[in-house]
Tab-separated table of C-alpha atoms and ligand atoms in Angstrom:
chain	number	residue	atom	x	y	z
A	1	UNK	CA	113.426	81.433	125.364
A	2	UNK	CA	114.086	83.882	128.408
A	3	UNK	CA	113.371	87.242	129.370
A	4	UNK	CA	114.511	89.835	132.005
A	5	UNK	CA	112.229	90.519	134.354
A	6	UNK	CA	111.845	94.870	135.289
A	7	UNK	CA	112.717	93.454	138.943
A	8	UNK	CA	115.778	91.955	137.483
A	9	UNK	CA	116.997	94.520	134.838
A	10	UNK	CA	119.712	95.592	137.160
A	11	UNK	CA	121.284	92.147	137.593
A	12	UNK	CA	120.617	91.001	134.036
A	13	UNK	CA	118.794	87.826	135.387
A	14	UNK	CA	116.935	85.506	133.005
A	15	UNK	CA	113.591	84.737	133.833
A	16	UNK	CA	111.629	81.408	132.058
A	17	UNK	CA	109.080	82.117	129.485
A	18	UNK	CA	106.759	80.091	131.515
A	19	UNK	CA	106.406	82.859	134.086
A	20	UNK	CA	105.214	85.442	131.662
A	21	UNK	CA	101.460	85.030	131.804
A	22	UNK	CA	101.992	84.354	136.025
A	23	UNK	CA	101.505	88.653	135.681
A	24	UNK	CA	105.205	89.922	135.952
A	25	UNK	CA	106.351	92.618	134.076
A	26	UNK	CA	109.194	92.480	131.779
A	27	UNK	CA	111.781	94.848	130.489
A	28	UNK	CA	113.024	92.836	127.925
A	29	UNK	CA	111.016	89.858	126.042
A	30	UNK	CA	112.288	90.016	122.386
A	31	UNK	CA	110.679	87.175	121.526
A	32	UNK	CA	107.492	85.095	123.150
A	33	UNK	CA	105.496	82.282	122.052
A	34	UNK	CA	102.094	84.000	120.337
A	35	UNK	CA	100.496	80.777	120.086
A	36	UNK	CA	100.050	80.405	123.578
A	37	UNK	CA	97.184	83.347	123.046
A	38	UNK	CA	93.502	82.999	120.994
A	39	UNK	CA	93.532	86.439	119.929
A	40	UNK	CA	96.414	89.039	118.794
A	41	UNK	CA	95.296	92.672	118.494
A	42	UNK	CA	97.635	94.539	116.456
A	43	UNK	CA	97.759	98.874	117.417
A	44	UNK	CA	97.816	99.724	113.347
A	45	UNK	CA	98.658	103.297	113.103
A	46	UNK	CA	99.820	103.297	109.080
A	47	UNK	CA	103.560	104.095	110.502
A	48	UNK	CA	106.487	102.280	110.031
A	49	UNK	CA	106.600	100.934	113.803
A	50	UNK	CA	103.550	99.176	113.895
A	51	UNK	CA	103.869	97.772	110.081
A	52	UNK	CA	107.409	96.729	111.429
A	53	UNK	CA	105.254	94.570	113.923
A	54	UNK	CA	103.219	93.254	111.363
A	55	UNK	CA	105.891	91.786	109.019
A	56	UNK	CA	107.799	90.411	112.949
A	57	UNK	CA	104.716	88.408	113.558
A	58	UNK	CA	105.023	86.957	109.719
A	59	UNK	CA	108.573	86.420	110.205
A	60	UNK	CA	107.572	84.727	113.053
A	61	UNK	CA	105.406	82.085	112.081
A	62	UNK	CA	102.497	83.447	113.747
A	63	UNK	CA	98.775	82.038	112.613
A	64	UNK	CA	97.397	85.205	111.056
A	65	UNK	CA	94.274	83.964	111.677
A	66	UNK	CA	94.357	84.907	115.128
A	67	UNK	CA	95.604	88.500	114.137
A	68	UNK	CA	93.348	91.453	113.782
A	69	UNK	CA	94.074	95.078	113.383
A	70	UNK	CA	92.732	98.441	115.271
A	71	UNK	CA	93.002	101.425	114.398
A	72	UNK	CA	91.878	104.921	116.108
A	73	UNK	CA	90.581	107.916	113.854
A	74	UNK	CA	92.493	110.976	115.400
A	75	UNK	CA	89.773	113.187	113.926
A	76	UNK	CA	86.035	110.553	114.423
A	77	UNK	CA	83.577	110.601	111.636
A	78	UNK	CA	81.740	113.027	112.336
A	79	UNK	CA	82.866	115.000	109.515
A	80	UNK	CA	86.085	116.888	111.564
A	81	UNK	CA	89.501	116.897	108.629
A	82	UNK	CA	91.427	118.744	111.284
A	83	UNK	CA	94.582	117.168	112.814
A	84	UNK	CA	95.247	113.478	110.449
A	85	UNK	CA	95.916	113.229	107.044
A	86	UNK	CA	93.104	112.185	104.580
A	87	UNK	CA	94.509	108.727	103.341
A	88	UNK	CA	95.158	107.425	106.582
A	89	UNK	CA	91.801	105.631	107.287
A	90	UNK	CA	91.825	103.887	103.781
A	91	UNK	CA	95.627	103.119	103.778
A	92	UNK	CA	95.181	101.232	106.795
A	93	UNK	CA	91.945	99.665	105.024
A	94	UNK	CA	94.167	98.279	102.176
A	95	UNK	CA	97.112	97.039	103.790
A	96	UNK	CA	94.513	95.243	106.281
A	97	UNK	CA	93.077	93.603	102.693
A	98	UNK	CA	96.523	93.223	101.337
A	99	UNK	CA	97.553	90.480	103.970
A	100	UNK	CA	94.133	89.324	104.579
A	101	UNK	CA	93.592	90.467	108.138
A	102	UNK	CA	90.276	92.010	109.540
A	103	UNK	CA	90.783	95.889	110.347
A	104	UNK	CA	88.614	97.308	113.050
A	105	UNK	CA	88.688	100.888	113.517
A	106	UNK	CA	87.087	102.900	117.000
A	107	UNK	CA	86.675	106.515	117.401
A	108	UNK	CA	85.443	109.153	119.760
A	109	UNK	CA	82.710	111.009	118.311
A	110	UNK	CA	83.946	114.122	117.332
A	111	UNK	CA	87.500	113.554	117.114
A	112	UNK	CA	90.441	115.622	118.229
A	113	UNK	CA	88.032	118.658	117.532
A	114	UNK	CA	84.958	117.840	119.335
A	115	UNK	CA	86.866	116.922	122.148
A	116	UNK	CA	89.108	120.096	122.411
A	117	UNK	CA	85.870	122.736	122.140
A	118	UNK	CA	84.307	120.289	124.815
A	119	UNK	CA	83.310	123.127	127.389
A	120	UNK	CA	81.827	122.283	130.827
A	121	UNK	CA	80.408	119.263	129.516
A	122	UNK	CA	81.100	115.324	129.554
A	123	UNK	CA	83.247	114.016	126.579
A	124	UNK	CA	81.066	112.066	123.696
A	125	UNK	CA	80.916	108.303	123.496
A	126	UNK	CA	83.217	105.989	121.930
A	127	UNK	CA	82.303	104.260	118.900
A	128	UNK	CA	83.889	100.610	118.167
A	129	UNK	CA	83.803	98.338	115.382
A	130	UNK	CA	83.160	95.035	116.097
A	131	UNK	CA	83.371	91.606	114.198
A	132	UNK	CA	79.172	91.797	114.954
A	133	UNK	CA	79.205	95.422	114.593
A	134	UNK	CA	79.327	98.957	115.606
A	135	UNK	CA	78.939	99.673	119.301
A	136	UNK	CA	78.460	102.592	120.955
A	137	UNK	CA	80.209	103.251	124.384
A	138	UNK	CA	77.928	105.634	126.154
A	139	UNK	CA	79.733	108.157	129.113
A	140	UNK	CA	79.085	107.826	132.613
A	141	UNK	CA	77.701	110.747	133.292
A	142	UNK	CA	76.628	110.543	136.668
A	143	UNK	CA	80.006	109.653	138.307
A	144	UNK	CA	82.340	111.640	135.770
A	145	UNK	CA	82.155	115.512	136.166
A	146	UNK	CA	82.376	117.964	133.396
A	147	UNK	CA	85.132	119.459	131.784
A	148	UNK	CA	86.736	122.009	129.672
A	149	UNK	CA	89.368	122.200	127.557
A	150	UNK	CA	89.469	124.704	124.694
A	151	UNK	CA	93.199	124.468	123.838
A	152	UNK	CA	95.350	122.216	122.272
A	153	UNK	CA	97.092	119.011	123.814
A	154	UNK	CA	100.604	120.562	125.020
A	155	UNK	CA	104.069	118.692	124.092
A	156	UNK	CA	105.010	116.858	127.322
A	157	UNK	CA	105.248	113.070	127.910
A	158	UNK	CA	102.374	113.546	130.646
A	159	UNK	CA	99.279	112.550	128.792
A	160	UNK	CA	96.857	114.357	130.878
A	161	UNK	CA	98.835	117.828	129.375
A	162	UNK	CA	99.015	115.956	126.632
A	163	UNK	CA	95.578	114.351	126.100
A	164	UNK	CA	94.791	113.682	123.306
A	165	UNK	CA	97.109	110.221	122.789
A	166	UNK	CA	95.053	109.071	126.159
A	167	UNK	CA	91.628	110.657	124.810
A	168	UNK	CA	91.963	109.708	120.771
A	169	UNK	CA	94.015	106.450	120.795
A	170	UNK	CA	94.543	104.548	124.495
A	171	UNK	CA	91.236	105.136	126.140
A	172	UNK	CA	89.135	104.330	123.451
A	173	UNK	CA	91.579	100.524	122.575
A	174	UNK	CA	90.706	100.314	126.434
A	175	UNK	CA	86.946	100.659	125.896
A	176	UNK	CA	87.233	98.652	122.962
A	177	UNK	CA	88.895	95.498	125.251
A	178	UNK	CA	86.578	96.285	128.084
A	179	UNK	CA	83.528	95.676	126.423
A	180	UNK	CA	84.121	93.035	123.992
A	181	UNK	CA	82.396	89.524	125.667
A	182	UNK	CA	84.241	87.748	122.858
A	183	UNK	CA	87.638	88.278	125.067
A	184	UNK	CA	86.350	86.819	128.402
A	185	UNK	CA	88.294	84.041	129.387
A	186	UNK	CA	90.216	83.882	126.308
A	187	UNK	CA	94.451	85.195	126.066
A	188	UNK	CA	95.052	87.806	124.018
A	189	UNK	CA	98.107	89.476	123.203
A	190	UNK	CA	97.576	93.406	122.973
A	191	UNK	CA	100.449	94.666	120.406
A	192	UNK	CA	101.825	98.084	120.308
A	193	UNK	CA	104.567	99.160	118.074
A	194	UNK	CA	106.646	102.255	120.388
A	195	UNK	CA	110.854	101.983	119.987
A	196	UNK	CA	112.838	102.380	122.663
A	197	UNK	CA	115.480	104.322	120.111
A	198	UNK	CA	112.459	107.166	119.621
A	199	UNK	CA	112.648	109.240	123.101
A	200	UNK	CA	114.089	108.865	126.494
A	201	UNK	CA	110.767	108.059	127.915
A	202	UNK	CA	110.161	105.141	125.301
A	203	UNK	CA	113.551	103.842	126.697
A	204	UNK	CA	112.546	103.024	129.870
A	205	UNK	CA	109.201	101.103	129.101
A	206	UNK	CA	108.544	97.277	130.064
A	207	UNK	CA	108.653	95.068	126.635
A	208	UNK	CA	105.483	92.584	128.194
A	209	UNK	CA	103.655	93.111	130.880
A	210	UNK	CA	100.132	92.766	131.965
A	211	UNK	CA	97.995	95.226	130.094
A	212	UNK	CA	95.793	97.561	131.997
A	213	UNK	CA	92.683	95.868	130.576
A	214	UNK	CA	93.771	92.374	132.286
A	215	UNK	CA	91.602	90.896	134.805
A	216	UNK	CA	93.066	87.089	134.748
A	217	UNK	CA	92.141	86.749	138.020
A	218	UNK	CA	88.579	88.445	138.126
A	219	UNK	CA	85.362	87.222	137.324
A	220	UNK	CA	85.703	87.798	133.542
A	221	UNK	CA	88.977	85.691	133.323
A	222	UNK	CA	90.297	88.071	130.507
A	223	UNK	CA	93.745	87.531	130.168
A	224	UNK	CA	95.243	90.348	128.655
A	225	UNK	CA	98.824	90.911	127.585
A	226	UNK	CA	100.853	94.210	126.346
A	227	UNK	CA	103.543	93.693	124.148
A	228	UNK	CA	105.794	95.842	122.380
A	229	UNK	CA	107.711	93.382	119.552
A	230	UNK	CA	110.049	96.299	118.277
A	231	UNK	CA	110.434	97.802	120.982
A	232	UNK	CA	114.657	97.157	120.635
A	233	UNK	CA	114.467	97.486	117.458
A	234	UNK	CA	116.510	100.381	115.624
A	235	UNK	CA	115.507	102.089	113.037
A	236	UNK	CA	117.511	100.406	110.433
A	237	UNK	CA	115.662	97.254	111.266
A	238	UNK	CA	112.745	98.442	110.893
A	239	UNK	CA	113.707	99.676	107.151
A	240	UNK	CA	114.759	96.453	106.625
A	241	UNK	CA	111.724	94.625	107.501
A	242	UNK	CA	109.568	96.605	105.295
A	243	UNK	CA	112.142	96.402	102.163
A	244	UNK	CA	112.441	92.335	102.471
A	245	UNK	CA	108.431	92.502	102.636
A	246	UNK	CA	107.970	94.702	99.252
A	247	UNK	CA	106.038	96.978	101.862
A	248	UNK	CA	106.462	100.870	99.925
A	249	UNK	CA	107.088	103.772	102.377
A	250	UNK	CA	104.054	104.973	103.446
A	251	UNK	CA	103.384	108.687	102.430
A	252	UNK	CA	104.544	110.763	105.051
A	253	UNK	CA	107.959	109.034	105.103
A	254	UNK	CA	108.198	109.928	101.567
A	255	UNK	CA	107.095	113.717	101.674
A	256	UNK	CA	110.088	114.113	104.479
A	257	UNK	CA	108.472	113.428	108.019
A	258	UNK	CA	110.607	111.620	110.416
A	259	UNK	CA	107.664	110.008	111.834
A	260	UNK	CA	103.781	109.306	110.818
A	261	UNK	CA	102.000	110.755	113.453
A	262	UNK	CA	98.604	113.545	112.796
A	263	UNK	CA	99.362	115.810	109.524
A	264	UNK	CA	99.022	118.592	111.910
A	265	UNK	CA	100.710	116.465	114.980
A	266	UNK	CA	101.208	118.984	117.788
A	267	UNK	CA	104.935	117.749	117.964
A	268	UNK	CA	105.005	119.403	114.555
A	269	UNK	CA	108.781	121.468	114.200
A	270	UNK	CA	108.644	124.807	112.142
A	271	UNK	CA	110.102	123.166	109.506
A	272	UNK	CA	106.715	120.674	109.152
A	273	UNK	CA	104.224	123.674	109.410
A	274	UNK	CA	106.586	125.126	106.824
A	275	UNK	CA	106.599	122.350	104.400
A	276	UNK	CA	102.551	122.539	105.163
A	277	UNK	CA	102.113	125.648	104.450
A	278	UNK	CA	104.170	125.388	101.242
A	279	UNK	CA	102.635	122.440	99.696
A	280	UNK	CA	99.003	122.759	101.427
A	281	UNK	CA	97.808	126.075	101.183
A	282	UNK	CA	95.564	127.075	103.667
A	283	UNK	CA	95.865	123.528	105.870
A	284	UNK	CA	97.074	125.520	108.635
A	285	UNK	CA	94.431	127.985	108.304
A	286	UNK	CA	92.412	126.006	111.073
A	287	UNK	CA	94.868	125.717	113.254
A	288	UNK	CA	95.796	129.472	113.434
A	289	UNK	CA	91.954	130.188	113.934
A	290	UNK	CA	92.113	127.872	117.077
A	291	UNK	CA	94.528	129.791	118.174
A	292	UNK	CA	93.424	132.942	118.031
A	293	UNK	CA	90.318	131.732	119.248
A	294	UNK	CA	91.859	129.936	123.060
A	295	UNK	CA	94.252	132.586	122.923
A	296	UNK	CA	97.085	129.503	123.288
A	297	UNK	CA	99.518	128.394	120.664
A	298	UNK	CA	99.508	124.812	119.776
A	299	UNK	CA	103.594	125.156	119.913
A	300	UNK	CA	104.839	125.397	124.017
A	301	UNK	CA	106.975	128.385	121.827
A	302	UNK	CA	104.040	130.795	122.115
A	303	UNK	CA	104.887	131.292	118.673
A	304	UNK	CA	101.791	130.751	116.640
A	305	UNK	CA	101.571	128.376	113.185
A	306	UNK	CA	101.605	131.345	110.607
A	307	UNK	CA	104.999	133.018	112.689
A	308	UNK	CA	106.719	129.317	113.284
A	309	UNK	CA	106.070	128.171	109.084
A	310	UNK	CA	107.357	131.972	108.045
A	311	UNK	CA	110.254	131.571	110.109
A	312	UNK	CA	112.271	128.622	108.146
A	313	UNK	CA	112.047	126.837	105.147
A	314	UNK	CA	110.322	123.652	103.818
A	315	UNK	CA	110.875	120.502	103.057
A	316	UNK	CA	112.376	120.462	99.277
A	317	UNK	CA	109.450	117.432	97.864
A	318	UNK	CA	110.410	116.022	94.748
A	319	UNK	CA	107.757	112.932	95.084
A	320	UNK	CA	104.611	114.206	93.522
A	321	UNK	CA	102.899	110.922	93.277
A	322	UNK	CA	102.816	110.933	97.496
A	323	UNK	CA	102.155	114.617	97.307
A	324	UNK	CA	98.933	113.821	95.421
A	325	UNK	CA	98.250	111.098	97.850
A	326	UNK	CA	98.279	113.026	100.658
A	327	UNK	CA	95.220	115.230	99.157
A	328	UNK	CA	92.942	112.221	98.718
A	329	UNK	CA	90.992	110.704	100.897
A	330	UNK	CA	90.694	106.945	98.840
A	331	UNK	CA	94.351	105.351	98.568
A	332	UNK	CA	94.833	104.749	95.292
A	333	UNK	CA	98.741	103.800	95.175
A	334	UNK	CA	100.174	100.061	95.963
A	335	UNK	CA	100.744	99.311	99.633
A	336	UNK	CA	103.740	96.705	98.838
A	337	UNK	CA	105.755	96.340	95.346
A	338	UNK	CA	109.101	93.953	94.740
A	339	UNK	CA	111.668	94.019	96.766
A	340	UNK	CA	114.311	95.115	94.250
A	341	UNK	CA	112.437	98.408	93.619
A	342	UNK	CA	112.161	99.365	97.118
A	343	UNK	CA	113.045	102.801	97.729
A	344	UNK	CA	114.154	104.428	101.760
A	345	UNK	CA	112.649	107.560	101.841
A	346	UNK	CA	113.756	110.524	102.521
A	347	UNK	CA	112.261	111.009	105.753
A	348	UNK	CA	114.041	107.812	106.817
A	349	UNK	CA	116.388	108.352	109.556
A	350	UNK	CA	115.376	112.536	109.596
A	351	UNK	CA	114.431	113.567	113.216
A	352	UNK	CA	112.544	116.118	112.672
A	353	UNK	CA	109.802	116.820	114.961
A	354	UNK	CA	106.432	115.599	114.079
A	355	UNK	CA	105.348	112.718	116.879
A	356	UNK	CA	104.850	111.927	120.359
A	357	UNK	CA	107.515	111.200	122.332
B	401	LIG	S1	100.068	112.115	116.520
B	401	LIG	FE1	100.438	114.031	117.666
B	401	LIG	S2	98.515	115.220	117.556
B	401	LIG	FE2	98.064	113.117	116.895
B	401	LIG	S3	97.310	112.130	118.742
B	401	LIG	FE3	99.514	111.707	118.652
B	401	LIG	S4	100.546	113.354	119.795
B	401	LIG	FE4	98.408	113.988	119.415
C-alpha cells in the first residue's frame, strides 16, 4: 500500500503507508488501513458522495463498530425551514438505523437564518450531540468581536464570501472534535466525501492529511486524520456503489438535481429556482423577501429569485412518490431496495447548478 506524497505529486514518488500518521500530507491515498484508528467519523450529508463513502468503508472490510455518522442541520432547530429540504434530517436518521451505525447531528442555533440577520452581534453557540448527550458550545465573547452580515453567502470558493459551508457545516464538525474528551489520545479518522471530478478547486485537494483539529503532538495527544475516500472517484463509480448496495437514489437526485446540497442552495441555476417555483409554490417566497429586505440578490447575477425562475423553464418531474417526499418532514420511503430494481436517476450525471464548488 503506497501513496504520493503533495511534496512528491510532481515526480509521482511513492511514499510507505507507514509514514502517513508521521503528519505529511498526501495528494493521493486511495486506499489506507482504517484499523490502525479507534474511531471513524463519517461527514453524512444524505448525498451520493458521502453514502459512496459509506458503502467504500463496507467494501472495505472496515469494523463498523468504530464508525459513526455526523451530520450538520443547514437550518438548526430552532424552528428556521429556510435553505434545506424537510426530509433531510430524518433520511439521514434512517439510513444511520438501516446499517446500524450511531448518527450524531450538531447545529448552530439558528441555522443559516439566524446567522445571516446576525447584526453587530456575536454568532450563537453550537449545539452537539454526543454519545452522553447534547452539549452546548458557548461563544467567546470577550476575544471575538461582533459582526454583521445581513445578506446571503455569495458563490465563490472563498468561504469567508461564502460562509455559510465554514459557519453551518466545518466550524461546527471542528467544535464538535475540539471538545469531545472521548478523542484525546485516541486516532481517529475524520471522513469527508468531496470528488475531485466536481470543480477545479476540489481537484487540487490533498486525499489524507492531518486534519485541522489534530494535535498528535500536544498535550491532548488527539490524533486526528482527514480523509477523503472518493475523492478519485468518478461519478459513475459512485452510481455503481450505491446500485451493488440496493441503496435507492436519494430524493433530490430523483426530482433532477445534479447534486444534494440546501433545497434553496445558493449555487442554485435558474433552472432549480424554476423547477421550485413550479412544483413548490411559494418556497421561494422567503428568499425573495430576503432580498428585498438586504437589498442583495442571493444570485452574483443581481437578478433576483422571482426574475431568474420566470426566465427558463423547469425541470419536467415525472416521480411523484419523491415529489411527495420532499414535502414531508418524516421519511417514509425505503432507504435501500434489491439490486435488480435499482433505478439511476435522472439527475445522475446532470450538471446543473445546485452545490458548492
Ligand atoms: S449546500 Fe449551498 S447553501 Fe447549503 S451550506 Fe452548502 S453552499 Fe451553502
Amino acid at each position: 500500500m503506497t501513496f504520493q506524497s503533495s511534496a512528491a505529486r510532481a515526480g509521482f514518488e511513492d511514499i510507505p503507508a507507514s509514514t502517513v500518521t508521521e503528519g505529511s500530507s498526501f495528494f493521493s491515498a486511495e486506499e489506507i488501513d482504517v484499523s490502525q484508528y479507534d474511531h471513524i467519523i463519517l461527514c453524512m450529508s444524505g448525498g451520493k458522495d458521502s453514502i459512496a463513502c459509506l458503502l467504500h468503508l463496507i467494501d472495505m472490510g472496515t469494523d463498523l463498530g468504530k464508525v459513526e455518522l455526523w451530520h450538520h442541520d443547514v437550518d438548526g432547530r430552532e424552528g428556521s425551514t429556510l435553505m434545506d429540504w424537510p426530509f433531510m434530517a430524518d433520511y439521514n436518521r434512517q439510513l444511520a438505523m438501516t446499517y446500524g451505525l450511531p448518527i450524531y447531528f450538531s447545529w448552530l442555533e439558528g441555522g443559516f437564518e439566524g446567522e445571516m440577520l446576525k447584526e453587530n452581534s456575536h454568532s450563537r453557540p453550537h449545539w452537539v450531540e454526543t454519545p452522553d448527550g447534547l452539549i452546548k458550545l458557548d461563544r467567546d465573547t470577550e476575544r471575538a468581536k461582533p459582526g454583521t452580515r445581513r445578506k446571503f453567502p455569495q458563490v465563490s470558493a472563498n468561504l469567508q464570501t461564502r460562509w455559510c459551508s465554514s459557519a453551518l457545516k466545518i466550524d461546527v464538525g471542528r467544535r464538535a472534535l475540539n471538545n469531545q474528551t472521548r478523542f484525546n489520545g485516541k486516532r481517529v479518522l475524520f471522513i469527508t466525501g468531496e470528488r475531485r471530478e466536481e470543480s477545479a478547486n476540489r481537484a487540487h485537494y490533498n486525499q489524507l492529511e492531518p486534519h485541522a483539529c489534530d494535535r498528535r503532538s500536544g498535550r491532548k495527544a488527539r490524533h486526528v486524520d482527514s480523509w477523503r475516500p472518493v475523492l478519485h472517484w468518478e461519478e459513475d463509480r459512485v452510481w455503481d456503489a450505491l446500485k451493488r448496495h440496493g441503496v435507492i437514489s436519494p430524493i433530490p437526485y430523483r426530482l433532477g438535481w445534479g447534486r444534494s446540497s440546501c433545497k434553496k442552495c445558493v449555487f442554485n441555476s435558474s433552472v432549480i429556482w424554476a423547477t421550485l417555483n413550479h412544483y413548490f409554490p411559494s418556497s421561494i417566497d422567503p428568499i425573495a423577501n430576503y432580498e428585498t429586505l438586504f437589498g442583495t440578490t442571493i444570485s452574483r447575477s443581481r437578478k433576483n429569485v422571482v426574475e431568474l425562475a420566470n426566465s427558463t423553464r423547469p425541470i419536467e418531474i415525472n416521480d411523484r412518490e419523491a415529489l411527495l417526499q420532499a414535502t414531508r418532514s418524516d421519511y417514509y420511503l425505503p432507504i435501500i431496495g434489491s439490486a435488480d430494481a435499482w433505478l439511476l436517476p435522472p439527475g445522475a450525471f446532470e450538471k446543473s447548478g445546485c452545490g458548492p464548488s
